[in-house]
PDB file of C-alpha atoms in Angstrom:
ATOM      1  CA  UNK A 237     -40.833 -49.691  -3.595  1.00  0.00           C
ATOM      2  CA  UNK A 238     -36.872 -50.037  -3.163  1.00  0.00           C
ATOM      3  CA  UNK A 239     -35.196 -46.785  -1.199  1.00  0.00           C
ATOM      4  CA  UNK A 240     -32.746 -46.631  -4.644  1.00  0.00           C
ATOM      5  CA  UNK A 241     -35.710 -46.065  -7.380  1.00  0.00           C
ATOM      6  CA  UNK A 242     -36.574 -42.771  -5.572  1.00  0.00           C
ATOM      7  CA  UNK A 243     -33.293 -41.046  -6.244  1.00  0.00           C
ATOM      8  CA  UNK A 244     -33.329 -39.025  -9.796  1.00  0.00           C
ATOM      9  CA  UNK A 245     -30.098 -37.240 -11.621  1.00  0.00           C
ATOM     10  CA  UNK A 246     -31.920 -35.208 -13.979  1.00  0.00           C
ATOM     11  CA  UNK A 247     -29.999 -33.481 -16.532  1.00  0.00           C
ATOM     12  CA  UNK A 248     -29.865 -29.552 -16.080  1.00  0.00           C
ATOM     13  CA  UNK A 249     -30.741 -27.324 -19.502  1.00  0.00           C
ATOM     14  CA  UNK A 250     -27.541 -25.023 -19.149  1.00  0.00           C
ATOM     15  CA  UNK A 251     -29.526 -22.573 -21.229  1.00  0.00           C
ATOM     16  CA  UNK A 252     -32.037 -21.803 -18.434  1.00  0.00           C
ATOM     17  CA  UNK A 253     -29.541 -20.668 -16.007  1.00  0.00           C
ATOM     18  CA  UNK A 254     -29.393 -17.389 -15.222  1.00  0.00           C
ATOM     19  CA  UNK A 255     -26.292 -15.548 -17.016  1.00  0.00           C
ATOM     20  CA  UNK A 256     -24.421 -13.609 -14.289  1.00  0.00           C
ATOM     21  CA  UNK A 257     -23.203 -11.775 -17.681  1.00  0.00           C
ATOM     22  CA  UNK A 258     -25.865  -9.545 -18.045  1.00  0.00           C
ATOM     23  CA  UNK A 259     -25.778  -8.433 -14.374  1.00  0.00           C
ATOM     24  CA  UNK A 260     -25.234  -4.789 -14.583  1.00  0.00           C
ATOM     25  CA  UNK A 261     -21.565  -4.491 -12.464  1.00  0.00           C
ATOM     26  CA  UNK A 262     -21.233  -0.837 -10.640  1.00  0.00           C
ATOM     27  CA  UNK A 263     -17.496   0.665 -11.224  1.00  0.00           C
ATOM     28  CA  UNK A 264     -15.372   1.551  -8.629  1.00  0.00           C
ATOM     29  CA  UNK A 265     -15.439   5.221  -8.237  1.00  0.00           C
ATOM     30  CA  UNK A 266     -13.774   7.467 -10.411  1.00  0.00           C
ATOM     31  CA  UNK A 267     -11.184   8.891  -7.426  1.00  0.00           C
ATOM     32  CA  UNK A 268      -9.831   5.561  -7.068  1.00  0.00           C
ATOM     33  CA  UNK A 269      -7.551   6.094 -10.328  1.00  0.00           C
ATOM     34  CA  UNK A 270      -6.013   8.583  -8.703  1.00  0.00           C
ATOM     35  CA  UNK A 271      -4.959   6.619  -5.853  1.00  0.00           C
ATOM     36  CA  UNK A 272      -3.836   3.795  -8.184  1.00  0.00           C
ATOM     37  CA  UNK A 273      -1.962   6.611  -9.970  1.00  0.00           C
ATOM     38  CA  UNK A 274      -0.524   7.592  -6.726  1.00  0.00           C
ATOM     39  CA  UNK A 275       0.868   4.284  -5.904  1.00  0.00           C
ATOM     40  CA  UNK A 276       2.479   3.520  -9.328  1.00  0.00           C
ATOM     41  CA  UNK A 277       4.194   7.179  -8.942  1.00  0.00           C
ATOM     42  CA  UNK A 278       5.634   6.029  -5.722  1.00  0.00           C
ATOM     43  CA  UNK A 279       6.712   2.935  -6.733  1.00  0.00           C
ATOM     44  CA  UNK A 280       7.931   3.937 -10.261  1.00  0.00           C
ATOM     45  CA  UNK A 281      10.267   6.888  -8.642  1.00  0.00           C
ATOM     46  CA  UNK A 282      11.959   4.251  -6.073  1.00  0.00           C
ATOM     47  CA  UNK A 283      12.381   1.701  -8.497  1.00  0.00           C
ATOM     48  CA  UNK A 284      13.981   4.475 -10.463  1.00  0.00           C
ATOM     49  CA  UNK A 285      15.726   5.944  -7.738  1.00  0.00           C
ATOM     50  CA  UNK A 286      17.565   2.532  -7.142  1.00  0.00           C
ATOM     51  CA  UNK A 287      17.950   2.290 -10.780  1.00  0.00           C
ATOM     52  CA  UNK A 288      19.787   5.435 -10.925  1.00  0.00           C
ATOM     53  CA  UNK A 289      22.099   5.063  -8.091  1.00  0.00           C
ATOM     54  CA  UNK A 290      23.054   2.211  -9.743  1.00  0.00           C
ATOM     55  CA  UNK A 291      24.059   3.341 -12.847  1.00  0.00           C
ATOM     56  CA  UNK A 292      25.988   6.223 -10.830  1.00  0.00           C
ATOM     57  CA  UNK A 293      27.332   4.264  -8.367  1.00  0.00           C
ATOM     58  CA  UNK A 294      28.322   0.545 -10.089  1.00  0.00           C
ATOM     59  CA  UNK A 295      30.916   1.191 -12.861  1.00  0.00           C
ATOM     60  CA  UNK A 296      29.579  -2.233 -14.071  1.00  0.00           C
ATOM     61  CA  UNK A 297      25.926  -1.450 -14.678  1.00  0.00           C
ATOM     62  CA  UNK A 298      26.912   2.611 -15.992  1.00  0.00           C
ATOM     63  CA  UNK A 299      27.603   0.773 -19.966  1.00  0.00           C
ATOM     64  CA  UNK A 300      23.742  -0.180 -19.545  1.00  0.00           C
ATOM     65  CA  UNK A 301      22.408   2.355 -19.244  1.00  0.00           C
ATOM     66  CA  UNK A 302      21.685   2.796 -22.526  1.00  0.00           C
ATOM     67  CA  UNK A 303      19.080  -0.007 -22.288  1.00  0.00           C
ATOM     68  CA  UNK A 304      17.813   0.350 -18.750  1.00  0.00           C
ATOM     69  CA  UNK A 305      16.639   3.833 -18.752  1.00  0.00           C
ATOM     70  CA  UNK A 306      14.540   3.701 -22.153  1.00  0.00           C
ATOM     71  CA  UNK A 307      13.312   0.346 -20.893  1.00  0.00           C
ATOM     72  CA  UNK A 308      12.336   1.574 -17.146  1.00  0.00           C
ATOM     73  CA  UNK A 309       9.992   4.327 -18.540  1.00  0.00           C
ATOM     74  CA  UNK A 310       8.682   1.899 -21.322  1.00  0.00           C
ATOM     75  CA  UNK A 311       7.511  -0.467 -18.150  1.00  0.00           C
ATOM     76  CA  UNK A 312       6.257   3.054 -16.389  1.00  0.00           C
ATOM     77  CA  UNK A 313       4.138   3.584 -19.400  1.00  0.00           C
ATOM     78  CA  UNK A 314       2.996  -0.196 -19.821  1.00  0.00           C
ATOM     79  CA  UNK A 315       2.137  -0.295 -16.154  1.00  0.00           C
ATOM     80  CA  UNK A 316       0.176   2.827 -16.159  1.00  0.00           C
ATOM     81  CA  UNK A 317      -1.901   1.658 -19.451  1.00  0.00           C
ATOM     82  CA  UNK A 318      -2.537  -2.259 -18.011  1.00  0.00           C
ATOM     83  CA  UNK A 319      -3.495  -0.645 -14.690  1.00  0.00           C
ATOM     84  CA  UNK A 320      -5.889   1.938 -16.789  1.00  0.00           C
ATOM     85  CA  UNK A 321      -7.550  -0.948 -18.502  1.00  0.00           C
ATOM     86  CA  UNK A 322      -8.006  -2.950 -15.730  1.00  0.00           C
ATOM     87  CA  UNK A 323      -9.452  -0.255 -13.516  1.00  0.00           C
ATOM     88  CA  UNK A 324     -11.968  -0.045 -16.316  1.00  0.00           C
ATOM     89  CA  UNK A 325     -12.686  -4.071 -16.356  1.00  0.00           C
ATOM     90  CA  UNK A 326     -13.667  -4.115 -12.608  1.00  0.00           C
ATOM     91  CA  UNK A 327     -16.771  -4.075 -11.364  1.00  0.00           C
ATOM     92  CA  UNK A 328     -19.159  -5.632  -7.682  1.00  0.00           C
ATOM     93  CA  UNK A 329     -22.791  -6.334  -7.706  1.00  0.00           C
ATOM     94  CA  UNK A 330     -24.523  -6.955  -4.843  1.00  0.00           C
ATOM     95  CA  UNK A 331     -27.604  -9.249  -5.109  1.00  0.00           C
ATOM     96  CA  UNK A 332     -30.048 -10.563  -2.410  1.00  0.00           C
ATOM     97  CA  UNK A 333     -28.209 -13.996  -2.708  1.00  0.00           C
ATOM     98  CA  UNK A 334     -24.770 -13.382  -3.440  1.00  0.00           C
ATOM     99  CA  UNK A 335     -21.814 -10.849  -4.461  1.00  0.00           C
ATOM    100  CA  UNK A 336     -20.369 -10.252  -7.965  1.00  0.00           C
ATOM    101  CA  UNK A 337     -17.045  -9.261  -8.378  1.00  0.00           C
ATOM    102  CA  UNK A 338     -15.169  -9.132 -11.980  1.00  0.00           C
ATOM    103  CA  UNK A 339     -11.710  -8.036 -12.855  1.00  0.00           C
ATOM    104  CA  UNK A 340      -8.555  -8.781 -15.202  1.00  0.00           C
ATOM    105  CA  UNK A 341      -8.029  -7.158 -18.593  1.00  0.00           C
ATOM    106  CA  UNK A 342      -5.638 -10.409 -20.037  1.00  0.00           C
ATOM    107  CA  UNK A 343      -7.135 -12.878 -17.689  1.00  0.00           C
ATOM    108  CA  UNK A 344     -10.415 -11.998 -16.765  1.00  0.00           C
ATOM    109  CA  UNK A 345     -11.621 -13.238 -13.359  1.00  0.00           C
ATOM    110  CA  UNK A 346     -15.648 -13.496 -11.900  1.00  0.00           C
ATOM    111  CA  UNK A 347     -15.809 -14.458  -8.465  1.00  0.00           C
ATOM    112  CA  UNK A 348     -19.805 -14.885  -7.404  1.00  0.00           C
ATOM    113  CA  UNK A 349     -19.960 -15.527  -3.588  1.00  0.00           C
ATOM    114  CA  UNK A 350     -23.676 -16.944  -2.407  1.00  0.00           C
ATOM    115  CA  UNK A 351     -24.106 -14.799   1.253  1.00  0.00           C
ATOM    116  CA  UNK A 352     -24.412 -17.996   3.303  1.00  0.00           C
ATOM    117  CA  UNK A 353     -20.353 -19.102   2.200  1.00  0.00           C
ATOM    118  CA  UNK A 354     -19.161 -15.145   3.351  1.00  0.00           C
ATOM    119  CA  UNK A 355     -17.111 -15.472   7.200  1.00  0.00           C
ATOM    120  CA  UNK A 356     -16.572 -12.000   7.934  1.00  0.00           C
ATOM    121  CA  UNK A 357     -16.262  -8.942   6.370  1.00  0.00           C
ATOM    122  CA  UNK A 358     -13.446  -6.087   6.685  1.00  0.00           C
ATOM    123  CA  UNK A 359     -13.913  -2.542   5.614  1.00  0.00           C
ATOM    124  CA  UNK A 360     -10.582  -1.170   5.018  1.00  0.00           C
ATOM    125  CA  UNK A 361      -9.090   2.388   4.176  1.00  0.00           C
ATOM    126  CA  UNK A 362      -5.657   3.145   3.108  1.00  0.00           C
ATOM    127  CA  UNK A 363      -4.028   6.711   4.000  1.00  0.00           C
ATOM    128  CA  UNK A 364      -5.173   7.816   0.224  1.00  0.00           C
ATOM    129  CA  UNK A 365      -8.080   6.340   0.294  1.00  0.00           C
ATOM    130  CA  UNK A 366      -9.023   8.517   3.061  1.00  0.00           C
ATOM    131  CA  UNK A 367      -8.440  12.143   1.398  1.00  0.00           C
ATOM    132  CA  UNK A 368     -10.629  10.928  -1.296  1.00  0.00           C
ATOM    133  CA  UNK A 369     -13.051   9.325   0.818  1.00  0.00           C
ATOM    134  CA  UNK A 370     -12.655   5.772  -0.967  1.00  0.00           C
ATOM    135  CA  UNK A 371     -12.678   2.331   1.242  1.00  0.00           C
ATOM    136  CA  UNK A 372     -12.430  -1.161   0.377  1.00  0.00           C
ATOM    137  CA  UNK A 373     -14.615  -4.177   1.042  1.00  0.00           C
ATOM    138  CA  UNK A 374     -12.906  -7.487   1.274  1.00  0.00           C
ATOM    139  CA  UNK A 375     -15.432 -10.565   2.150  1.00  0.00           C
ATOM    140  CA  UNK A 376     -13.841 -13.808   3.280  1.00  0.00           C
ATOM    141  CA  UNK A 377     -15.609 -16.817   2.522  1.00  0.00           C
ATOM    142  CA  UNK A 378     -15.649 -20.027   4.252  1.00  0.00           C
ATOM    143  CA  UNK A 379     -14.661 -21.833   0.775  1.00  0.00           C
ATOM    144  CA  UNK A 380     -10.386 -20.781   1.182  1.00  0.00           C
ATOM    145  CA  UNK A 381      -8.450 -17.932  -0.437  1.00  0.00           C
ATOM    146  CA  UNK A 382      -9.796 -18.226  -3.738  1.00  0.00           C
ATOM    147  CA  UNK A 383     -13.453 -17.002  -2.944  1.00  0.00           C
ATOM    148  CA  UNK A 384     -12.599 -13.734  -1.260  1.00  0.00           C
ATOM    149  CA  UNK A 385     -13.572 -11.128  -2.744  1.00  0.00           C
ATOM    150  CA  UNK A 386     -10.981  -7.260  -2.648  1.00  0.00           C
ATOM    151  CA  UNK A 387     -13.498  -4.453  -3.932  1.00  0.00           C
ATOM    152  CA  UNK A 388     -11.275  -1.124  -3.925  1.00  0.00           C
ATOM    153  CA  UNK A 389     -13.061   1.949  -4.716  1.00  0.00           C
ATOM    154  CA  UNK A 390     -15.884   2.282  -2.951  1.00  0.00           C
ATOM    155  CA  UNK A 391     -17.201   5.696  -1.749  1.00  0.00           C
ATOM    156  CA  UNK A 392     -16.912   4.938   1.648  1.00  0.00           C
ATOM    157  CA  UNK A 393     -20.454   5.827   2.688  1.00  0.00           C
ATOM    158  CA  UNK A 394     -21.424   3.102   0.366  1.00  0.00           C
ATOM    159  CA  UNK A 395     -18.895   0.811   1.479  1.00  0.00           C
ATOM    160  CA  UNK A 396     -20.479   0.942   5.251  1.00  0.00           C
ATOM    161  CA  UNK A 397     -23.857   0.375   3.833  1.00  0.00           C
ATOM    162  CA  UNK A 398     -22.818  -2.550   1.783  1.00  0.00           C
ATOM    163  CA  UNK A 399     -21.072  -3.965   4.548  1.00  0.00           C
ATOM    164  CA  UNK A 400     -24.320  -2.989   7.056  1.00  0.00           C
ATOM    165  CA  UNK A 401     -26.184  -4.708   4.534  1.00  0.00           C
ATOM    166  CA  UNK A 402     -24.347  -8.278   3.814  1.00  0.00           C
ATOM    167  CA  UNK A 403     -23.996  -8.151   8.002  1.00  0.00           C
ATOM    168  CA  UNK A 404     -27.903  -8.225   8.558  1.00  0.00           C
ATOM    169  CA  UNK A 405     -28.428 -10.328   5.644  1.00  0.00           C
ATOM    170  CA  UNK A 406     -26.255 -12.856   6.965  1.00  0.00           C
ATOM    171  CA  UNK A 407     -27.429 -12.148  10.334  1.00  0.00           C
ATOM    172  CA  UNK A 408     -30.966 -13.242   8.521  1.00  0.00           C
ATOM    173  CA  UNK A 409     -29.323 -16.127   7.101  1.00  0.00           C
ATOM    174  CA  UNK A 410     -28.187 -17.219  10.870  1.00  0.00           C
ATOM    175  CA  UNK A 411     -31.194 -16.830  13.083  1.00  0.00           C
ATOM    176  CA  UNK A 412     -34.339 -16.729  10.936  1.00  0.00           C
ATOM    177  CA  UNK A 413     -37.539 -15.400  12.155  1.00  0.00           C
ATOM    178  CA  UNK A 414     -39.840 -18.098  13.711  1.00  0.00           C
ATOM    179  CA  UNK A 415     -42.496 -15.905  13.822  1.00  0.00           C
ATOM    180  CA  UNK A 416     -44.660 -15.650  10.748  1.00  0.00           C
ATOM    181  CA  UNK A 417     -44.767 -12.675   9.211  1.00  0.00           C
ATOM    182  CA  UNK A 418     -48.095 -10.518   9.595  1.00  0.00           C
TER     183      UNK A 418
END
């Protein structure tokens, strides 16, 4: 028999595969809007700091201000509502072959990385992310920047586990057991 007439290309039913949709996602934890409320404060009052100065300090710009301060606390409100929505669009599964990790509110983004593509992982936590006991998980995968995975807002007891976790799974995934199992 010819080496060529052992090779099939069947045709996959698309309907059979699983539907990462209906994994349940976990939300990051509720603290973390505060932090992301945080930052926007901070950066709001500088950008409106330098806005300020100047329309006090630039006889040019003072005529527009007419315009720029209604329209900087239209983008403060804007920002805070698109970072409200997408805060509630995010979500991270963990599964026993792979992470889930959804976000975006206008373009909505699923990343699934399979455990034996994940490098390294970092467990970060920011100077506000440390009052409220929050970290964040980033995994870097071997496939380039656009399979890491950023999950903010974990509670960071669960952020060591699910780090501890993907390590000795991957560790697993590295040196299997020879030995059967009894």
């Amino acid at each position: 028999m010819p080496a060529d007439s052992l090779f099939t290309n069947e045709t996959i039913n698309l309907d059979q595969l699983p539907k990462y949709e209906a994994i349940p996602l976990k939300q990051p934890h509720s603290h973390y809007w505060r932090i992301i409320c945080i930052n926007l404060l901070i950066f709001w009052t500088l950008v409106g700091i330098a806005n300020g100065t100047l329309i006090l300090l630039v006889d040019e710009v003072r005529p527009n201000a007419v315009w720029m301060i209604p329209a900087y606390f239209a983008l403060v409100v804007i920002s805070f509502l698109l970072y409200h929505l997408s805060f509630k669009k995010r979500g991270y599964a963990v599964r026993t072959h792979d992470v889930i990790y959804k976000s975006g509110i206008i373009a909505e983004s699923t990343t699934i990385v399979p455990l034996n593509r994940i490098q390294h992982i970092e467990l970060n936590e920011g100077i506000f992310s440390r009052i409220y006991k929050l970290g964040s998980l980033q995994i870097f995968t071997a496939g380039g920047q656009t399979g890491h995975i950023h999950i903010s807002g974990i509670a960071i007891n669960e952020a060591k586990s699910i780090r501890d976790l993907l390590l000795k799974k991957l560790d697993l995934l590295e040196n299997p057991t020879t030995e059967p199992e009894a």
